[in-house]
Amino acid sequence: MPRRKISLEIGNFYHIYNRGNNHQIIFFEREIYIYFLRLVKEHLIANAIDIVAYCLMPNHCHFLVYLRDETLPDAMKSLSLSYTKAINKRFNRSGILF
């Protein structure tokens, strides 16, 4: 996540989104959406982040989250890195995805 001018506060709702670099597609196959949701469960939900709603689009994703603690920036970084590494390995590519 980029550095915010306003700090995140526990007990608030936030709209979080992540877009593919240069608007490129980040979900290449139907199964990839399912894999991404498994990573969301592992990296976000397991870190006390309540997901109220989400939307996965071919080149970006949106989350409406409720914060119960201060782990959102680290959890999003972990999710993005984990997903990028898996996609790069699966599709024999390199470089950034988001």
C-alpha atoms as a printed R data frame, in Angstrom:
   type eleno elety resid chain resno       x       y       z
1  ATOM     1    CA   MET     A     1   0.000   0.000   0.000
2  ATOM     2    CA   PRO     A     2   1.235   3.498  -0.679
3  ATOM     3    CA   ARG     A     3   2.069   5.705   2.275
4  ATOM     4    CA   ARG     A     4  -1.058   7.420   3.603
5  ATOM     5    CA   LYS     A     5  -1.217  11.018   4.757
6  ATOM     6    CA   ILE     A     6  -3.907  10.052   7.262
7  ATOM     7    CA   SER     A     7  -3.205   7.093   9.519
8  ATOM     8    CA   LEU     A     8  -5.526   4.108   9.699
9  ATOM     9    CA   GLU     A     9  -7.628   3.888  12.838
10 ATOM    10    CA   ILE     A    10  -8.877   0.740  14.525
11 ATOM    11    CA   GLY     A    11 -12.654   0.411  14.451
12 ATOM    12    CA   ASN     A    12 -13.130   2.150  11.092
13 ATOM    13    CA   PHE     A    13 -14.139   0.919   7.633
14 ATOM    14    CA   TYR     A    14 -11.789   1.422   4.682
15 ATOM    15    CA   HIS     A    15 -12.040   0.944   0.925
16 ATOM    16    CA   ILE     A    16  -8.822  -0.722  -0.217
17 ATOM    17    CA   TYR     A    17  -7.982  -1.483  -3.830
18 ATOM    18    CA   ASN     A    18  -5.032  -2.760  -5.785
19 ATOM    19    CA   ARG     A    19  -4.626  -2.394  -9.548
20 ATOM    20    CA   GLY     A    20  -2.379  -4.180 -12.022
21 ATOM    21    CA   ASN     A    21   0.704  -2.303 -13.139
22 ATOM    22    CA   ASN     A    22  -0.151  -0.229 -16.252
23 ATOM    23    CA   HIS     A    23  -3.742  -1.489 -15.898
24 ATOM    24    CA   GLN     A    24  -2.624  -4.985 -16.918
25 ATOM    25    CA   ILE     A    25  -4.682  -8.060 -16.113
26 ATOM    26    CA   ILE     A    26  -3.867  -9.668 -12.750
27 ATOM    27    CA   PHE     A    27  -6.293 -12.618 -12.931
28 ATOM    28    CA   PHE     A    28  -5.430 -14.776 -15.930
29 ATOM    29    CA   GLU     A    29  -7.718 -17.777 -15.391
30 ATOM    30    CA   ARG     A    30 -10.859 -18.639 -13.427
31 ATOM    31    CA   GLU     A    31  -8.868 -20.795 -11.009
32 ATOM    32    CA   ILE     A    32  -6.605 -17.851 -10.255
33 ATOM    33    CA   TYR     A    33  -9.537 -15.963  -8.680
34 ATOM    34    CA   ILE     A    34 -10.080 -18.906  -6.306
35 ATOM    35    CA   TYR     A    35  -6.371 -19.046  -5.482
36 ATOM    36    CA   PHE     A    36  -6.353 -15.315  -4.750
37 ATOM    37    CA   LEU     A    37  -9.304 -15.675  -2.371
38 ATOM    38    CA   ARG     A    38  -7.418 -18.414  -0.505
39 ATOM    39    CA   LEU     A    39  -4.498 -16.013  -0.116
40 ATOM    40    CA   VAL     A    40  -6.893 -13.322   1.113
41 ATOM    41    CA   LYS     A    41  -8.093 -15.695   3.805
42 ATOM    42    CA   GLU     A    42  -4.516 -16.547   4.770
43 ATOM    43    CA   HIS     A    43  -3.073 -13.019   4.742
44 ATOM    44    CA   LEU     A    44  -5.972 -10.705   5.596
45 ATOM    45    CA   ILE     A    45  -8.646 -12.581   7.509
46 ATOM    46    CA   ALA     A    46  -6.056 -14.430   9.596
47 ATOM    47    CA   ASN     A    47  -4.615 -11.021  10.600
48 ATOM    48    CA   ALA     A    48  -7.769  -9.645  12.240
49 ATOM    49    CA   ILE     A    49  -9.025  -7.807   9.165
50 ATOM    50    CA   ASP     A    50 -12.745  -8.224   8.595
51 ATOM    51    CA   ILE     A    51 -13.712  -8.144   4.930
52 ATOM    52    CA   VAL     A    52 -17.201  -6.715   4.605
53 ATOM    53    CA   ALA     A    53 -17.312  -6.839   0.785
54 ATOM    54    CA   TYR     A    54 -14.969  -7.481  -2.094
55 ATOM    55    CA   CYS     A    55 -14.943  -7.297  -5.883
56 ATOM    56    CA   LEU     A    56 -12.371  -8.988  -8.097
57 ATOM    57    CA   MET     A    57 -12.066  -7.499 -11.570
58 ATOM    58    CA   PRO     A    58  -9.715  -8.733 -14.324
59 ATOM    59    CA   ASN     A    59  -7.172  -5.945 -13.711
60 ATOM    60    CA   HIS     A    60  -7.850  -4.877 -10.114
61 ATOM    61    CA   CYS     A    61  -9.554  -5.775  -6.851
62 ATOM    62    CA   HIS     A    62 -11.533  -3.881  -4.208
63 ATOM    63    CA   PHE     A    63 -12.047  -4.621  -0.516
64 ATOM    64    CA   LEU     A    64 -14.245  -2.961   2.065
65 ATOM    65    CA   VAL     A    65 -12.548  -3.802   5.342
66 ATOM    66    CA   TYR     A    66 -13.166  -3.187   9.026
67 ATOM    67    CA   LEU     A    67  -9.987  -2.843  11.082
68 ATOM    68    CA   ARG     A    68  -9.685  -4.616  14.398
69 ATOM    69    CA   ASP     A    69  -5.934  -3.941  14.720
70 ATOM    70    CA   GLU     A    70  -3.068  -2.207  12.912
71 ATOM    71    CA   THR     A    71  -1.949  -5.033  10.621
72 ATOM    72    CA   LEU     A    72  -3.565  -3.894   7.337
73 ATOM    73    CA   PRO     A    73  -0.476  -2.410   5.606
74 ATOM    74    CA   ASP     A    74   1.690  -5.432   6.407
75 ATOM    75    CA   ALA     A    75  -1.096  -7.874   5.524
76 ATOM    76    CA   MET     A    76  -1.717  -6.200   2.147
77 ATOM    77    CA   LYS     A    77   2.008  -6.204   1.405
78 ATOM    78    CA   SER     A    78   2.217  -9.877   2.295
79 ATOM    79    CA   LEU     A    79  -0.820 -10.705   0.140
80 ATOM    80    CA   SER     A    80   0.500  -8.774  -2.861
81 ATOM    81    CA   LEU     A    81   3.984 -10.276  -2.675
82 ATOM    82    CA   SER     A    82   2.703 -13.804  -2.206
83 ATOM    83    CA   TYR     A    83   0.290 -13.514  -5.126
84 ATOM    84    CA   THR     A    84   2.871 -11.883  -7.416
85 ATOM    85    CA   LYS     A    85   5.445 -14.597  -6.706
86 ATOM    86    CA   ALA     A    86   2.904 -17.339  -7.432
87 ATOM    87    CA   ILE     A    87   1.742 -15.711 -10.683
88 ATOM    88    CA   ASN     A    88   5.303 -15.111 -11.843
89 ATOM    89    CA   LYS     A    89   6.184 -18.740 -11.211
90 ATOM    90    CA   ARG     A    90   2.973 -20.143 -12.750
91 ATOM    91    CA   PHE     A    91   3.161 -18.082 -15.939
92 ATOM    92    CA   ASN     A    92   6.964 -17.987 -16.241
93 ATOM    93    CA   ARG     A    93   7.122 -14.220 -15.959
94 ATOM    94    CA   SER     A    94   9.143 -11.774 -13.877
95 ATOM    95    CA   GLY     A    95   8.725  -8.317 -12.454
96 ATOM    96    CA   ILE     A    96   5.967  -6.491 -10.668
97 ATOM    97    CA   LEU     A    97   2.296  -7.318 -11.052
98 ATOM    98    CA   PHE     A    98   0.688  -4.496  -9.055
